[in-house]
Coordinates of C-alpha atoms and ligand atoms in Angstrom, one line a residue:
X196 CA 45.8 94.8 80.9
X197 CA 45.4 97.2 78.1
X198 CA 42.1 96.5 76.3
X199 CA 41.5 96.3 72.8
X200 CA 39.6 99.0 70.7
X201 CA 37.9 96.9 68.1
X202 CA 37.6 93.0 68.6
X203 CA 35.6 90.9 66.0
X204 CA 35.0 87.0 66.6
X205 CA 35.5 84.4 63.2
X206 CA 38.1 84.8 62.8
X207 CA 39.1 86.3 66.0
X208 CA 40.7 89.8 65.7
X209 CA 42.1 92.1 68.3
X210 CA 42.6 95.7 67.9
X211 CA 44.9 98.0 69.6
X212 CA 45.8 101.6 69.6
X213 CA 49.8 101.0 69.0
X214 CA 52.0 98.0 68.9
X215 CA 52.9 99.4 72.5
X216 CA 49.4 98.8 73.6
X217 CA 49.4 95.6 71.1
X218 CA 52.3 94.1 73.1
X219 CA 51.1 95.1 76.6
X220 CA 48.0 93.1 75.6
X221 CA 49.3 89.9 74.3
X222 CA 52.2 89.6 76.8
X223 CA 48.9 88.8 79.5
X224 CA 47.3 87.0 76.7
X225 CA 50.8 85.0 76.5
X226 CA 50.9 84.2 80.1
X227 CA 47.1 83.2 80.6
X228 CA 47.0 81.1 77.3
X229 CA 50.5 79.0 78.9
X230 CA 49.0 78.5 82.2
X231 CA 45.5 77.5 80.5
X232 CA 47.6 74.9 78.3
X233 CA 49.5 73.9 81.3
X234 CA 46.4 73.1 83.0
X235 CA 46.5 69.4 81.4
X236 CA 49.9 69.5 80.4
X237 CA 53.5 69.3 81.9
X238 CA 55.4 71.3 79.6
X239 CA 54.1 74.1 76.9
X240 CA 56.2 74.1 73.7
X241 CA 56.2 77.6 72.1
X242 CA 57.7 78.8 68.8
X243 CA 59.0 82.3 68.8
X244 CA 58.7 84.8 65.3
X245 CA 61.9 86.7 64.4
X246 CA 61.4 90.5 63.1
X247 CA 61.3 93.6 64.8
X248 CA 57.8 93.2 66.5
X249 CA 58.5 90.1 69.0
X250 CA 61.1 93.1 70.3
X251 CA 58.1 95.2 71.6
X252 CA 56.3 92.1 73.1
X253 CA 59.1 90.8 74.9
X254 CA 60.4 93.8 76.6
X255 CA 56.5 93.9 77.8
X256 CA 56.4 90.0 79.0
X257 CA 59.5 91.0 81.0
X258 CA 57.7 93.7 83.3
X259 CA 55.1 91.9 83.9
X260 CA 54.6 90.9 87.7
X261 CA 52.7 87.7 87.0
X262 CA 55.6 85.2 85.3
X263 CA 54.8 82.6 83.2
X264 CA 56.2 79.1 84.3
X265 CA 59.2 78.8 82.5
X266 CA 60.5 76.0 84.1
X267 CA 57.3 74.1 82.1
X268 CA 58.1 76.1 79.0
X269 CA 60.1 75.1 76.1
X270 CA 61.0 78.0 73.5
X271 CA 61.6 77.1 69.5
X272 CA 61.7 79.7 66.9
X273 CA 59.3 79.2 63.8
X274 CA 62.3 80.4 61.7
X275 CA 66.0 81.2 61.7
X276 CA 68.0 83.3 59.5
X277 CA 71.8 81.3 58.4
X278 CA 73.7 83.6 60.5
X279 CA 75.6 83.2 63.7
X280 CA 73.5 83.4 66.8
X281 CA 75.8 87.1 67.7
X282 CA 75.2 88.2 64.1
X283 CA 72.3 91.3 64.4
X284 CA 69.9 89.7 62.0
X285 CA 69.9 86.3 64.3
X286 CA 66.4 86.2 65.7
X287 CA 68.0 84.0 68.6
X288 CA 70.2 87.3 69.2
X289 CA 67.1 89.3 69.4
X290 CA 65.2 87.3 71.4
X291 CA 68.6 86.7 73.7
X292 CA 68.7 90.2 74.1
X293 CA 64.7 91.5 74.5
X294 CA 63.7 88.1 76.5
X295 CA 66.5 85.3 77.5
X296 CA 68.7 87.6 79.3
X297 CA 65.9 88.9 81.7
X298 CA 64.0 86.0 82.5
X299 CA 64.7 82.7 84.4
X300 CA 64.4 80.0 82.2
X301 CA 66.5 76.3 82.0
X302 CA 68.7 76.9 79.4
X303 CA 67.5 73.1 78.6
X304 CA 64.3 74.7 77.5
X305 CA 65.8 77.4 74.9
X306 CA 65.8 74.9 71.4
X307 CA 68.0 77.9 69.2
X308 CA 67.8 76.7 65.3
X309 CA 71.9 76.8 64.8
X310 CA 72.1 79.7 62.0
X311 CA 75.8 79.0 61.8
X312 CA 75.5 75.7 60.7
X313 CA 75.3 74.5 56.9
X314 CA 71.5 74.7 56.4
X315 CA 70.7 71.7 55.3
X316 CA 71.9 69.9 57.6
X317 CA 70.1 72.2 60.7
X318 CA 67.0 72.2 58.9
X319 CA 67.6 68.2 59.1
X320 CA 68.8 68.4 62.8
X321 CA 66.0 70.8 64.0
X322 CA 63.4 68.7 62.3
X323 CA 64.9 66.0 64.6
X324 CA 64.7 68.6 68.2
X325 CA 61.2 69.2 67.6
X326 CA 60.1 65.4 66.4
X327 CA 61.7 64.2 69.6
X328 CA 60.2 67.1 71.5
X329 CA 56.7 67.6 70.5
X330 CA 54.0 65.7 71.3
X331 CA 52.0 64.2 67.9
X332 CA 48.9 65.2 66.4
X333 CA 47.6 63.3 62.9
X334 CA 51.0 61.4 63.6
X335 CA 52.7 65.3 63.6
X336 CA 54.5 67.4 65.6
X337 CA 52.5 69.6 67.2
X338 CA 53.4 73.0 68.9
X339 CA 51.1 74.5 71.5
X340 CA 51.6 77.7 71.1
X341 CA 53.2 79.5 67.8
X342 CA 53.6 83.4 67.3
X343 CA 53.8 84.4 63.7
X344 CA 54.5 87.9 61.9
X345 CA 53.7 88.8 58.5
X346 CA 55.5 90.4 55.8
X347 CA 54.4 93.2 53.7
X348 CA 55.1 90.3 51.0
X349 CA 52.7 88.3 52.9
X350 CA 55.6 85.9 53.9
X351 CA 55.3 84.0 57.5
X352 CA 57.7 82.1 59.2
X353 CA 60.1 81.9 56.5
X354 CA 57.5 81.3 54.3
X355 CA 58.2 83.7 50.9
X356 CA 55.2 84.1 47.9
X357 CA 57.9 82.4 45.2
X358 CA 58.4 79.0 47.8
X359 CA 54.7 78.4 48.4
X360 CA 55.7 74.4 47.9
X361 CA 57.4 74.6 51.6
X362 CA 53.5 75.2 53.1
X363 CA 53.2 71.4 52.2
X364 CA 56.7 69.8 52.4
X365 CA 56.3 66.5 54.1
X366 CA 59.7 67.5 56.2
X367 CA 59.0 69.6 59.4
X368 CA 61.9 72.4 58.8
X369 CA 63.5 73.3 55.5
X370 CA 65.8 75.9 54.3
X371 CA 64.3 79.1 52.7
X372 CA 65.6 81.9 51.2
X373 CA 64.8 85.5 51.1
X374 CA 63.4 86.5 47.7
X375 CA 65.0 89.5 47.7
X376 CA 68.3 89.5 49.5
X377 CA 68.5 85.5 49.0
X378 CA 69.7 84.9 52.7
X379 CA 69.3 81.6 53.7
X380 CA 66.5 80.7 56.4
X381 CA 65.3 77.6 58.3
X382 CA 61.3 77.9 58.6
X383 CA 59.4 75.1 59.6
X384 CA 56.9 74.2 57.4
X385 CA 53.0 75.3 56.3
X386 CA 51.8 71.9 57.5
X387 CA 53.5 72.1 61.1
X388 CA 52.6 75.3 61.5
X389 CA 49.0 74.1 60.5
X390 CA 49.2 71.0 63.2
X391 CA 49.9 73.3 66.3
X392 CA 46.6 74.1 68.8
X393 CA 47.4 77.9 68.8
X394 CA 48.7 80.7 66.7
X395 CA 48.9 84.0 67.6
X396 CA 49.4 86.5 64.4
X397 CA 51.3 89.5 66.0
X398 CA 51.3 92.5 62.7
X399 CA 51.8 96.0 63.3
X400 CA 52.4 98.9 61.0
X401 CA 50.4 100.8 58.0
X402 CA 52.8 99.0 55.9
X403 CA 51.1 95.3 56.4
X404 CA 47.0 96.8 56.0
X405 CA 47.0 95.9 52.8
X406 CA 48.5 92.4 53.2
X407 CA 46.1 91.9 56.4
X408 CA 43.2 92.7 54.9
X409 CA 43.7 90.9 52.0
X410 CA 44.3 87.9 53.8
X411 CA 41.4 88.4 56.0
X412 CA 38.9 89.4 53.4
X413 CA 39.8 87.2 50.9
X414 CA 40.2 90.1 48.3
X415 CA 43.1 91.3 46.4
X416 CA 46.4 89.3 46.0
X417 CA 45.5 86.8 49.0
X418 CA 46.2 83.6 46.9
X419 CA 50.0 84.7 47.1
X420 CA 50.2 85.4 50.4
X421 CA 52.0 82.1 52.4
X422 CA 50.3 83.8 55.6
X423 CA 46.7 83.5 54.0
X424 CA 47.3 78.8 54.3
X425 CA 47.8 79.3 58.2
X426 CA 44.0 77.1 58.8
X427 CA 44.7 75.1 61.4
X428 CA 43.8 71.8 61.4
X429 CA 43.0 71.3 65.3
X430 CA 43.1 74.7 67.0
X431 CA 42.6 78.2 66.4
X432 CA 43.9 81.3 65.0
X433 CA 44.0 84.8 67.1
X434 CA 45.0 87.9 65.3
X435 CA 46.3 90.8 67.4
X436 CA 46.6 94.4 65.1
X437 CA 48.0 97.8 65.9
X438 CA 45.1 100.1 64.2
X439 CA 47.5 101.0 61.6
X440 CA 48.0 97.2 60.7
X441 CA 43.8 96.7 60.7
X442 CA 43.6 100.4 59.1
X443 CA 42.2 98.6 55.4
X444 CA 40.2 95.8 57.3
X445 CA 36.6 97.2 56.5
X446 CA 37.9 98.9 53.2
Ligands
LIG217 C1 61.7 86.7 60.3 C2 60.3 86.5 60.8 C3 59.3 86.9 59.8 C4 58.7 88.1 60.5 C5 57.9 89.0 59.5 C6 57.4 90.3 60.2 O1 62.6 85.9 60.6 O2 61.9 87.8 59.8 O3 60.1 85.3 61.4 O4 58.4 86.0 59.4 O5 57.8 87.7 61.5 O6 58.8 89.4 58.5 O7 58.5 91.0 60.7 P1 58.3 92.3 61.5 O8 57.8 91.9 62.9 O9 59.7 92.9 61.6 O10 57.4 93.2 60.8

């Protein structure tokens, strides 16, 4: 397993050379976190980020010689964009493409947020999917594992700085929009996200250093960052940086 340059505990922050090295790393880190959660459980459920970086993770996960259980794993996504599933911005697409095509997995277990639908009424329906699917924390829904980017915008999920309200919607998924392109999202909301046991922040890139260390440090613009609410209520938060991402950390 590649090993980390820099690690810091509270919050817990792993370094890497490269998102290459990043996504070597946290592909282990994904297996041996399923298995420890499938320890007392039967069935880990897991919601997957959309963006470009999950691509460098997943083509990892797939080399790896030890597989995860996937007949015990159930895959969500954290947020969808309002497109069909064969449209290149679908993060289903990606993830079909980078991960569902070269693993074994029940297609029972794959829970794809229908981007073709009308949103409103998928953000409805997929509230429904994980309510019926999710075991309950604080009388919530409550994910056991959930991988999260970040936007240079300090967006996460579909989270965006002008729809800070959806961090505490009572519903469990919404519809979002893109602030600048106004493309309709499903996200699932701040306080679902908040209720899960795990979250693994996956950033890499000079472009997000600012964002990350704001967020981290508590400096700067991190009141309008969406990414800088993710506290979670009854588990933990791991952050795993490219150097480039953690480049302003001790500025
Ligand atoms: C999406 C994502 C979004 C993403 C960040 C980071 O649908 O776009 O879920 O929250 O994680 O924008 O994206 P990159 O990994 O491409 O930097």
């Amino acid at each position: 397993m590649m090993d980390y340059i820099v690690s810091y505990k509270n919050p817990d922050i792993r370094i890497f050379n490269d998102v290459n090295n990043l996504a070597e790393a946290f592909s282990s880190e994904f297996i041996s976190e399923a298995n420890r959660q499938l320890q007392n459980k039967e069935r880990v459920n897991i919601a997957l980020s959309g963006g470009n970086t999950p691509k460098f993770i997943f083509q990892k996960l797939v080399l790896l010689k030890e597989k995860p259980e996937w007949g015990k794993i159930f895959l969500f996504w954290g947020d969808e964009r309002c497109v069909s599933s064969d449209d290149p911005e679908s993060n289903f697409g990606m993830t079909k493409k980078y991960l569902l095509d070269h693993i074994k997995i029940p297609s029972e277990n794959i829970k794809r947020i229908r981007g073709e639908n009308d949103p409103a009424d998928e953000a409805k329906r997929y509230s429904e999917i994980i309510r019926q699917n999710l075991p309950k924390i604080n009388g919530l829904p409550s994910f056991e594992i959930i991988i999260l980017g970040i936007g240079e915008d300090g967006h996460t999920a579909s989270i965006f700085p002008d729809q800070m309200g959806l961090l505490n919607l009572d519903e469990i998924c919404s519809v979002a929009a893109h602030p600048v392109t106004r493309q309709k999202r499903i996200t699932i909301t701040g306080h679902i996200i908040n209720n899960s046991r795990k979250i693994f922040f996956l950033v890499a890139g000079k472009n997000k250093s600012l964002v990350v260390a704001d967020i981290i440090n508590e400096k700067g613009d991190y009141l309008k960052y969406p990414a800088y609410y993710i506290k979670l209520f009854n588990g933990e938060v791991v952050w795993f940086l490219d150097k480039e991402a953690a480049s302003a950390l001790n500025n």
